[in-house]
mmCIF file of C-alpha atoms in Angstrom:
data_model
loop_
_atom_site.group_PDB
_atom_site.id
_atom_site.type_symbol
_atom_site.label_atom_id
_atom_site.label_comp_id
_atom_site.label_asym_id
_atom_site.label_seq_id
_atom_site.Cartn_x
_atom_site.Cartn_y
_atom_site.Cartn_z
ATOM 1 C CA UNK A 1 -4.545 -17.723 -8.537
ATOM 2 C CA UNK A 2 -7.628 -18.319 -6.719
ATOM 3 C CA UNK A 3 -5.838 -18.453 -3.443
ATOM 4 C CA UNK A 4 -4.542 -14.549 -4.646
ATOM 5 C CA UNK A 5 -7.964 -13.318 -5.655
ATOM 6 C CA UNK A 6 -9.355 -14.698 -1.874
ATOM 7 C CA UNK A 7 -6.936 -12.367 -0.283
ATOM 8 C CA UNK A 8 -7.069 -9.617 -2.541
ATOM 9 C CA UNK A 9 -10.864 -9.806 -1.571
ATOM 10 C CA UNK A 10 -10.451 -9.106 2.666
ATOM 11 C CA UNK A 11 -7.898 -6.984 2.050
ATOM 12 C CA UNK A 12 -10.221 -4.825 -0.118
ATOM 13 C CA UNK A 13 -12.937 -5.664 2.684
ATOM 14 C CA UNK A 14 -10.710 -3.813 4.868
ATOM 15 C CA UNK A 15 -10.508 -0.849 3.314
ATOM 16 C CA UNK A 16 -12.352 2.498 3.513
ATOM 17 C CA UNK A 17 -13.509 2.492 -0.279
ATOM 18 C CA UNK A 18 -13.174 5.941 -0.153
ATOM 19 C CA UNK A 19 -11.366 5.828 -3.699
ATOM 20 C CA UNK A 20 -9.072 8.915 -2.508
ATOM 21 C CA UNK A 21 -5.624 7.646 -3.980
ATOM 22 C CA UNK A 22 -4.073 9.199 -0.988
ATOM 23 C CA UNK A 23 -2.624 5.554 -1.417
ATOM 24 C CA UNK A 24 -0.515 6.224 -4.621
ATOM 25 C CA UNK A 25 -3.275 3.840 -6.491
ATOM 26 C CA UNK A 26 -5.447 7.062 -8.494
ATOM 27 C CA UNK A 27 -8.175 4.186 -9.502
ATOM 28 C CA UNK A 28 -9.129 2.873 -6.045
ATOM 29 C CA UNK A 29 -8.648 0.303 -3.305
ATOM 30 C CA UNK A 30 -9.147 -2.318 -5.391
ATOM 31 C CA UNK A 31 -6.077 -1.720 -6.438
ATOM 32 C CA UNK A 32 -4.270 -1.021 -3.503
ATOM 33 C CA UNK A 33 -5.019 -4.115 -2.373
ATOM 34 C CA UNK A 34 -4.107 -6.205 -5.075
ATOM 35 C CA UNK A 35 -0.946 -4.423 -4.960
ATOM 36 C CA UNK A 36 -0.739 -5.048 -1.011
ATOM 37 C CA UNK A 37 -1.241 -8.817 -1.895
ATOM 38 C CA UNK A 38 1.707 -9.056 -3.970
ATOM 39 C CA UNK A 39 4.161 -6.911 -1.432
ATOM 40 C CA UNK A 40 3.458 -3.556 -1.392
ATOM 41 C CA UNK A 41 3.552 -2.432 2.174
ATOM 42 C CA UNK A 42 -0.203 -1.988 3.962
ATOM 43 C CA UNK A 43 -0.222 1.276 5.907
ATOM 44 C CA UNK A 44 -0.605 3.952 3.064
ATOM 45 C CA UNK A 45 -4.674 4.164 3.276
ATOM 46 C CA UNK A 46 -4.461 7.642 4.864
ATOM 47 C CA UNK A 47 -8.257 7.817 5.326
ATOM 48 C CA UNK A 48 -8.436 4.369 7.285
ATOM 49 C CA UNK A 49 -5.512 5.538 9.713
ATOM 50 C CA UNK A 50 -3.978 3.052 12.182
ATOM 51 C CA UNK A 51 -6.708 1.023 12.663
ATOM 52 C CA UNK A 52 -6.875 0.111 8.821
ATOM 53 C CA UNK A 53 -2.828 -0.211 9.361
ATOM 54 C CA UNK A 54 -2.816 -2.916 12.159
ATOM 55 C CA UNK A 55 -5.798 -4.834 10.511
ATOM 56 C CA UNK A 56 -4.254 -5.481 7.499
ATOM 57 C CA UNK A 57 -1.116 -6.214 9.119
ATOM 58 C CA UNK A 58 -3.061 -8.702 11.771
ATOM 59 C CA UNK A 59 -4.718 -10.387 8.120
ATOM 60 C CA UNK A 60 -1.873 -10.908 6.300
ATOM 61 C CA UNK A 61 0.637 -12.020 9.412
ATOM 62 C CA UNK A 62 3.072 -8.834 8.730
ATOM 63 C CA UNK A 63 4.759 -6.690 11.485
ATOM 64 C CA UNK A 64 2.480 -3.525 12.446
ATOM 65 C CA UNK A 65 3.618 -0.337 10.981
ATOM 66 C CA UNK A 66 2.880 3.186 11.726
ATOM 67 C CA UNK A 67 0.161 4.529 9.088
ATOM 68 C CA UNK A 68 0.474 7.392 6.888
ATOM 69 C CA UNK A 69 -0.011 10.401 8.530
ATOM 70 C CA UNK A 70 -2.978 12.533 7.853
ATOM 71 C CA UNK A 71 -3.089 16.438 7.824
ATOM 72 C CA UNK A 72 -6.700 16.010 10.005
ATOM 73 C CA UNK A 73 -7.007 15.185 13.382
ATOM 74 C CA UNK A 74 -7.450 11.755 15.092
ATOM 75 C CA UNK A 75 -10.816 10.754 16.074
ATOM 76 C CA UNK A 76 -12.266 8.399 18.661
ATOM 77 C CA UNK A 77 -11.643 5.258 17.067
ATOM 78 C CA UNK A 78 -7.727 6.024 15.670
ATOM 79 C CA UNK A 79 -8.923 6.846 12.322
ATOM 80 C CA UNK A 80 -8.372 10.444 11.141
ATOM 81 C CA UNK A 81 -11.408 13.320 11.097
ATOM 82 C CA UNK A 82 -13.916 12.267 8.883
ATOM 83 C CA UNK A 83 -14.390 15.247 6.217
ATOM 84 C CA UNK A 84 -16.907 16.453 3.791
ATOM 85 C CA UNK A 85 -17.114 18.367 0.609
ATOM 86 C CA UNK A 86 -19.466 22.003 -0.008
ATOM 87 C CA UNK A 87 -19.874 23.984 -2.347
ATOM 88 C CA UNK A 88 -19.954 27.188 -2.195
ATOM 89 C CA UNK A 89 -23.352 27.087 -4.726
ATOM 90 C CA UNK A 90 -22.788 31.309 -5.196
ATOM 91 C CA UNK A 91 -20.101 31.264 -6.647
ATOM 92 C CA UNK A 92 -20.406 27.575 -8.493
ATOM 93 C CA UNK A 93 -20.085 27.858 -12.844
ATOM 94 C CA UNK A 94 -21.943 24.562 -13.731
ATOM 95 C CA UNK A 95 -19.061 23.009 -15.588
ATOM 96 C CA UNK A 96 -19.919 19.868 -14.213
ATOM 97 C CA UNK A 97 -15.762 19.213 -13.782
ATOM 98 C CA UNK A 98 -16.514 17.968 -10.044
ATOM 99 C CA UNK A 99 -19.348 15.866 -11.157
ATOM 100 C CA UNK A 100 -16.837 13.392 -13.364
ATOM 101 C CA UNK A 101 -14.434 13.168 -10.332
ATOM 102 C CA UNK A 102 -16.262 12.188 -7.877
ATOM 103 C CA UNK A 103 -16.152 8.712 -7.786
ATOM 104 C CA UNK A 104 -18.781 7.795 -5.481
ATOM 105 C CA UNK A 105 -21.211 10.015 -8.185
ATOM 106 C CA UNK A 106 -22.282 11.867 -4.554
ATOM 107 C CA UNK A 107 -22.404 16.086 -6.702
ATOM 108 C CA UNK A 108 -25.076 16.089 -8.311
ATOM 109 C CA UNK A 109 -25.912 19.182 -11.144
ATOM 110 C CA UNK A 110 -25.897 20.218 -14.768
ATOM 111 C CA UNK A 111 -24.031 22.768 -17.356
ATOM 112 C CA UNK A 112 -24.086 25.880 -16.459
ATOM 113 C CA UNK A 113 -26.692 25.104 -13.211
ATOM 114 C CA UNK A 114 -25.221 25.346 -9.391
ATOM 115 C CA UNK A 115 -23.896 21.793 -8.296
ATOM 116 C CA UNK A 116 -24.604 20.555 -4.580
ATOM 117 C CA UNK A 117 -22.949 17.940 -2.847
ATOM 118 C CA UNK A 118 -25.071 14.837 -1.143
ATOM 119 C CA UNK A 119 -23.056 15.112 2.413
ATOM 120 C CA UNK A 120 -24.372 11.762 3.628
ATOM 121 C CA UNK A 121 -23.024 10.321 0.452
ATOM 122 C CA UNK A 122 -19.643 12.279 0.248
ATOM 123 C CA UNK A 123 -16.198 10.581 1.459
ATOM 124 C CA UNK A 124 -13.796 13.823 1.479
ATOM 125 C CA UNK A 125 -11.499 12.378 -0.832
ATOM 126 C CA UNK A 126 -10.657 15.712 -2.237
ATOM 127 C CA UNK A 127 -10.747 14.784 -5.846
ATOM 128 C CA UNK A 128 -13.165 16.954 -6.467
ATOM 129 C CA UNK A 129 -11.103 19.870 -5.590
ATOM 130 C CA UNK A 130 -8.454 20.286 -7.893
ATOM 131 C CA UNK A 131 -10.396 20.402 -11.049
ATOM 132 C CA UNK A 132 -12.604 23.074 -10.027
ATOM 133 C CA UNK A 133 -12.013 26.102 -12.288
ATOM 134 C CA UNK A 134 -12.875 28.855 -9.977
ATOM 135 C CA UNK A 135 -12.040 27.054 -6.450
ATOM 136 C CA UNK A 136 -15.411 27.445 -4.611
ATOM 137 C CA UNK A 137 -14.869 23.834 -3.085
ATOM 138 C CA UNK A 138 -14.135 23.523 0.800
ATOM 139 C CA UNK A 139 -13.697 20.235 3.167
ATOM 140 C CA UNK A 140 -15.516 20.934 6.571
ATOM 141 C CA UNK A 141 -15.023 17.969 9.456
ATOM 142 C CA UNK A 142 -18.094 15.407 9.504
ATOM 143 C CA UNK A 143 -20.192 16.352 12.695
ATOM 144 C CA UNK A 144 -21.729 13.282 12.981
ATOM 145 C CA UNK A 145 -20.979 10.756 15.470
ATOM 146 C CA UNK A 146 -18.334 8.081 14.418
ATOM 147 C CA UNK A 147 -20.164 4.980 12.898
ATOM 148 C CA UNK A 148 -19.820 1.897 15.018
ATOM 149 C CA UNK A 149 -18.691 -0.936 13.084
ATOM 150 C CA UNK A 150 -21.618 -2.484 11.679
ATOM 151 C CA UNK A 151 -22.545 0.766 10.218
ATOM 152 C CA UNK A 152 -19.191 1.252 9.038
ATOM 153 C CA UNK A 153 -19.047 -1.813 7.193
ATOM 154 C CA UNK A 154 -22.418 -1.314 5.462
ATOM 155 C CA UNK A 155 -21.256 2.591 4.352
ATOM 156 C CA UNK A 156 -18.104 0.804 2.543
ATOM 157 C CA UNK A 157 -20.162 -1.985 1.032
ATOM 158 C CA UNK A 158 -22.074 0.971 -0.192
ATOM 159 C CA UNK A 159 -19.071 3.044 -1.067
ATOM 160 C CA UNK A 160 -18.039 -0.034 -3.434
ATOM 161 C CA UNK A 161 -20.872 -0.671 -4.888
ATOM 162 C CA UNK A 162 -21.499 3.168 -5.776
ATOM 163 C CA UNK A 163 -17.872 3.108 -7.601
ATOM 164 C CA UNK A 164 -18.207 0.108 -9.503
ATOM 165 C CA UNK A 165 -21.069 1.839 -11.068
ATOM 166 C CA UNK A 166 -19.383 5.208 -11.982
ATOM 167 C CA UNK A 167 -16.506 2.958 -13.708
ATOM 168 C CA UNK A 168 -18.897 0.839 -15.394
ATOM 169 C CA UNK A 169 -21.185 4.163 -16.761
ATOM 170 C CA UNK A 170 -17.791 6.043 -17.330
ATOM 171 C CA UNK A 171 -16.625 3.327 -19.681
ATOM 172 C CA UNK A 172 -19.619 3.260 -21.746
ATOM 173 C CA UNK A 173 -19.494 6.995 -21.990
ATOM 174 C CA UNK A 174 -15.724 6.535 -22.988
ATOM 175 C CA UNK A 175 -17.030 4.451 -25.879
ATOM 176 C CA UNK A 176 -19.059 7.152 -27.362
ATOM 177 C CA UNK A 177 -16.222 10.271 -26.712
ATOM 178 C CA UNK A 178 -15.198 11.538 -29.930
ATOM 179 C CA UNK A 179 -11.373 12.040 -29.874
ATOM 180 C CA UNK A 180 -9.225 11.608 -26.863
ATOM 181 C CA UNK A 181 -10.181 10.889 -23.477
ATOM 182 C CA UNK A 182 -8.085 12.200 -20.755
ATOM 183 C CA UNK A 183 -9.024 10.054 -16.875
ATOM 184 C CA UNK A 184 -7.280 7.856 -14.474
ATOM 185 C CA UNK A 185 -5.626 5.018 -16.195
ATOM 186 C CA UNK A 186 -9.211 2.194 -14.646
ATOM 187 C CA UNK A 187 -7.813 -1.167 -14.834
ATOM 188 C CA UNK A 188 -11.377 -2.371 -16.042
ATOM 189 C CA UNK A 189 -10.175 -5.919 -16.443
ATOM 190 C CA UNK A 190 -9.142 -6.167 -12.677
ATOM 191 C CA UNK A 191 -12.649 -4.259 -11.847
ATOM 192 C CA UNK A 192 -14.489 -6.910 -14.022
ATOM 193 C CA UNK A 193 -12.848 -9.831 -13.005
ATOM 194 C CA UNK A 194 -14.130 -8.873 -9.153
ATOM 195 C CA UNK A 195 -17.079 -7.780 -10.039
ATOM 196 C CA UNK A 196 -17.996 -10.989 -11.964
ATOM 197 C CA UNK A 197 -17.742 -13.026 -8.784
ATOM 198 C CA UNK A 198 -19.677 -10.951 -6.078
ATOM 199 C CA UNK A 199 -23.383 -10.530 -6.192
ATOM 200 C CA UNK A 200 -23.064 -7.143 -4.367
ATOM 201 C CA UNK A 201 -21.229 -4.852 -6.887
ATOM 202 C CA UNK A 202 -22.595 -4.361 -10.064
ATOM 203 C CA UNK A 203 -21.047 -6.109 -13.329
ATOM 204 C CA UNK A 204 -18.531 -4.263 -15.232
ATOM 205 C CA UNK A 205 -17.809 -5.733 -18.667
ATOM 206 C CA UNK A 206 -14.541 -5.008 -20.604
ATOM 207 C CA UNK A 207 -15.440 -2.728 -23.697
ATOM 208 C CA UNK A 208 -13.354 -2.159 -26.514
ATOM 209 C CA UNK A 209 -14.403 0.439 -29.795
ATOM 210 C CA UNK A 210 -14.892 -2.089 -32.673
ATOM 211 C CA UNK A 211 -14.029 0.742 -34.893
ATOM 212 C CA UNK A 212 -10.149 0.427 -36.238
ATOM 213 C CA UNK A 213 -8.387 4.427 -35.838
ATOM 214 C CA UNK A 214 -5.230 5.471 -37.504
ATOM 215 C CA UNK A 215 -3.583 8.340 -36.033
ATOM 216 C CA UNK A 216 -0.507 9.743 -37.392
ATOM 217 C CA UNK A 217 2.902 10.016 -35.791
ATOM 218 C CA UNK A 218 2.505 13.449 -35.282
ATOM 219 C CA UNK A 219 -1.237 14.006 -33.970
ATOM 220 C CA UNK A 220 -0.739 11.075 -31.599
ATOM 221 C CA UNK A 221 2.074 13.061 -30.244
ATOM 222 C CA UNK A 222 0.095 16.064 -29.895
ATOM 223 C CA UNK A 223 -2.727 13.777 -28.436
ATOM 224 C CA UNK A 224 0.216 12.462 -25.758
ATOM 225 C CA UNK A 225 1.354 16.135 -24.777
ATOM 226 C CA UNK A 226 -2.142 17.252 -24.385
ATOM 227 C CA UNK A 227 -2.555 14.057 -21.760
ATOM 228 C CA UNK A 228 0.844 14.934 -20.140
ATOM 229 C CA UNK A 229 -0.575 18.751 -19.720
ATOM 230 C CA UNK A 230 -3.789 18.136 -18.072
ATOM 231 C CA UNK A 231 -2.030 15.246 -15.962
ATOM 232 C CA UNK A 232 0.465 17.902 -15.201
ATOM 233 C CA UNK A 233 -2.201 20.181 -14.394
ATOM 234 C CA UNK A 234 -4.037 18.321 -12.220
ATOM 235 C CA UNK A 235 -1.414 17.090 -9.865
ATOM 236 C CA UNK A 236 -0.104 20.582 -9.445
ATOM 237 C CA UNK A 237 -3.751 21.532 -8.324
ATOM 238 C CA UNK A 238 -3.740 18.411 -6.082
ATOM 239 C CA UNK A 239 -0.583 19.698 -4.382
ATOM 240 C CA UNK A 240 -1.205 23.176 -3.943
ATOM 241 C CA UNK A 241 -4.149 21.455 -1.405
ATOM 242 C CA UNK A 242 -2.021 18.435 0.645
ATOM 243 C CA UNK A 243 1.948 17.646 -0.100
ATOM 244 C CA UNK A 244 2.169 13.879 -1.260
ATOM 245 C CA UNK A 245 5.616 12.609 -2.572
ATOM 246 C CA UNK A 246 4.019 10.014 -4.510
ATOM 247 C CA UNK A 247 2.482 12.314 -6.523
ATOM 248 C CA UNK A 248 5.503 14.851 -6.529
ATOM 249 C CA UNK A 249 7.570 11.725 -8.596
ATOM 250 C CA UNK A 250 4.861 11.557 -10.628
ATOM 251 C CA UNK A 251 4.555 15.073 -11.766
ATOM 252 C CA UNK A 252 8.568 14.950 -11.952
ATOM 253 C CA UNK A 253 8.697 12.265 -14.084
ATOM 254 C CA UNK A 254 5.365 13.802 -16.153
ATOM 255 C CA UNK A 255 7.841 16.779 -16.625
ATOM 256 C CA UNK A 256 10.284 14.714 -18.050
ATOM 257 C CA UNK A 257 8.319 13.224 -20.246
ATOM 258 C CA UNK A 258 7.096 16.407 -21.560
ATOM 259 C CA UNK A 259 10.329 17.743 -22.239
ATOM 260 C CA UNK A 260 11.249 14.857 -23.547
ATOM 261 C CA UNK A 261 8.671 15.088 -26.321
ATOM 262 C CA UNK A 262 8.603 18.371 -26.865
ATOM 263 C CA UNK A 263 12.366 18.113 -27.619
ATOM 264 C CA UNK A 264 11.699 15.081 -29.720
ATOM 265 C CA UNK A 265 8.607 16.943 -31.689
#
């Protein structure tokens, strides 16, 4: 098991930790590479391009394949156009919706006040997009010169470090939600078991309520449907911005399931 967590560890290294889930993985590269060290194949991180492709490829002694294609342009190095989020702050609601997905915490705003979006802290992974009520969001290219390595390096150490803290303030948050709570499916124990053994990320504990709930067979379906809706919701949005057949199964099968239970109900 050890030997597994080592290379989970510089595969994760390797990638952008731009949290996207461009990769199929919604809750991050840590993921993504756990799932690369048991199989999966490694050229599906659309942000890190062919560079991130052949690297992971050259690590784990597997032939080179071609990376996922990206809808931006290729830049210097082989990685695709670095992009950035804006908002158009006229026409911005405050309803705080972008502010819960980003996961690098980089909007910054409250209820009913404009947002703005810290560029220099920003990856352009889009998620902030699709939940955006009235669509005054836009991705502009990055102007800035391409980091060399050293300073790419320290931006994803950063990156990490900056998501392991929206998990861990996100799950205390979760504890203190009244009713349900609708977000990625975070495996926290795979985040905490990582965290626990690096010095660089901050600690994320597993919390569970201590309070027992019982929920009858007919509002925890209701509670399910409503989680299939927004999920539903949310991908379509997702979509409507960049075609991903990972996530059209997913919304195909969250159809199903739907009908399924609404038949059922």
């Amino acid at each position: 098991m050890n030997s597994l967590i080592s290379l989970i560890q510089k595969i994760d290294a390797l990638l952008p930790q731009t949290q996207c889930g461009l990769c199929g993985h919604r809750d991050g590269c840590l993921p993504y590479a756990k799932s690369i060290a048991e199989g999966e194949a490694a050229n599906k991180c659309v942000p890190g391009g062919q560079p991130v492709a052949d690297a992971l490829a050259q690590l784990l002694v597997r032939p080179q394949l071609k990376a996922e294609e990206s809808v931006w342009p290729i830049q210097t190095d082989g990685r695709p156009q670095r992009m950035k989020a804006v908002i158009r702050e006229a026409e911005c609601i405050g309803c705080t919706k972008c502010i819960s997905a980003c996961p690098v915490d980089a909007i910054i705003g409250s209820g009913k006040l404009m947002h703005s979006i810290l560029t220099d802290l920003c990856t352009g992974c889009e998620l902030c997009i699709p939940p955006c009520p009235v669509d005054c969001i836009d991705l502009i290219e990055d102007i800035q010169t391409v980091p060399s390595e050293f300073a790419r390096v320290t931006e994803q150490n950063d990156l990490r470090n900056r998501y392991y803290s929206h998990i861990q303030r996100e799950e205390k948050r979760r504890l203190n939600r009244k009713g349900p709570v609708v977000r990625a499916n975070i495996d926290t124990a795979l985040f905490a078991q990582f965290s626990a053994q690096s010095d660089a990320v901050p600690e994320i504990e597993i919390m569970e309520k201590t309070a027992k709930v019982v929920v009858t067979h007919d509002a925890a379906t209701t509670i399910q449907l409503a989680k299939i809706r927004t999920q539903i919701k949310k991908l379509e949005k997702q979509l409507s911005v960049r075609e991903d057949p990972n996530k059209r199964q997913q919304l195909d099968e969250l159809s199903q399931q739907l009908n399924a239970l609404q038949g059922a109900s």
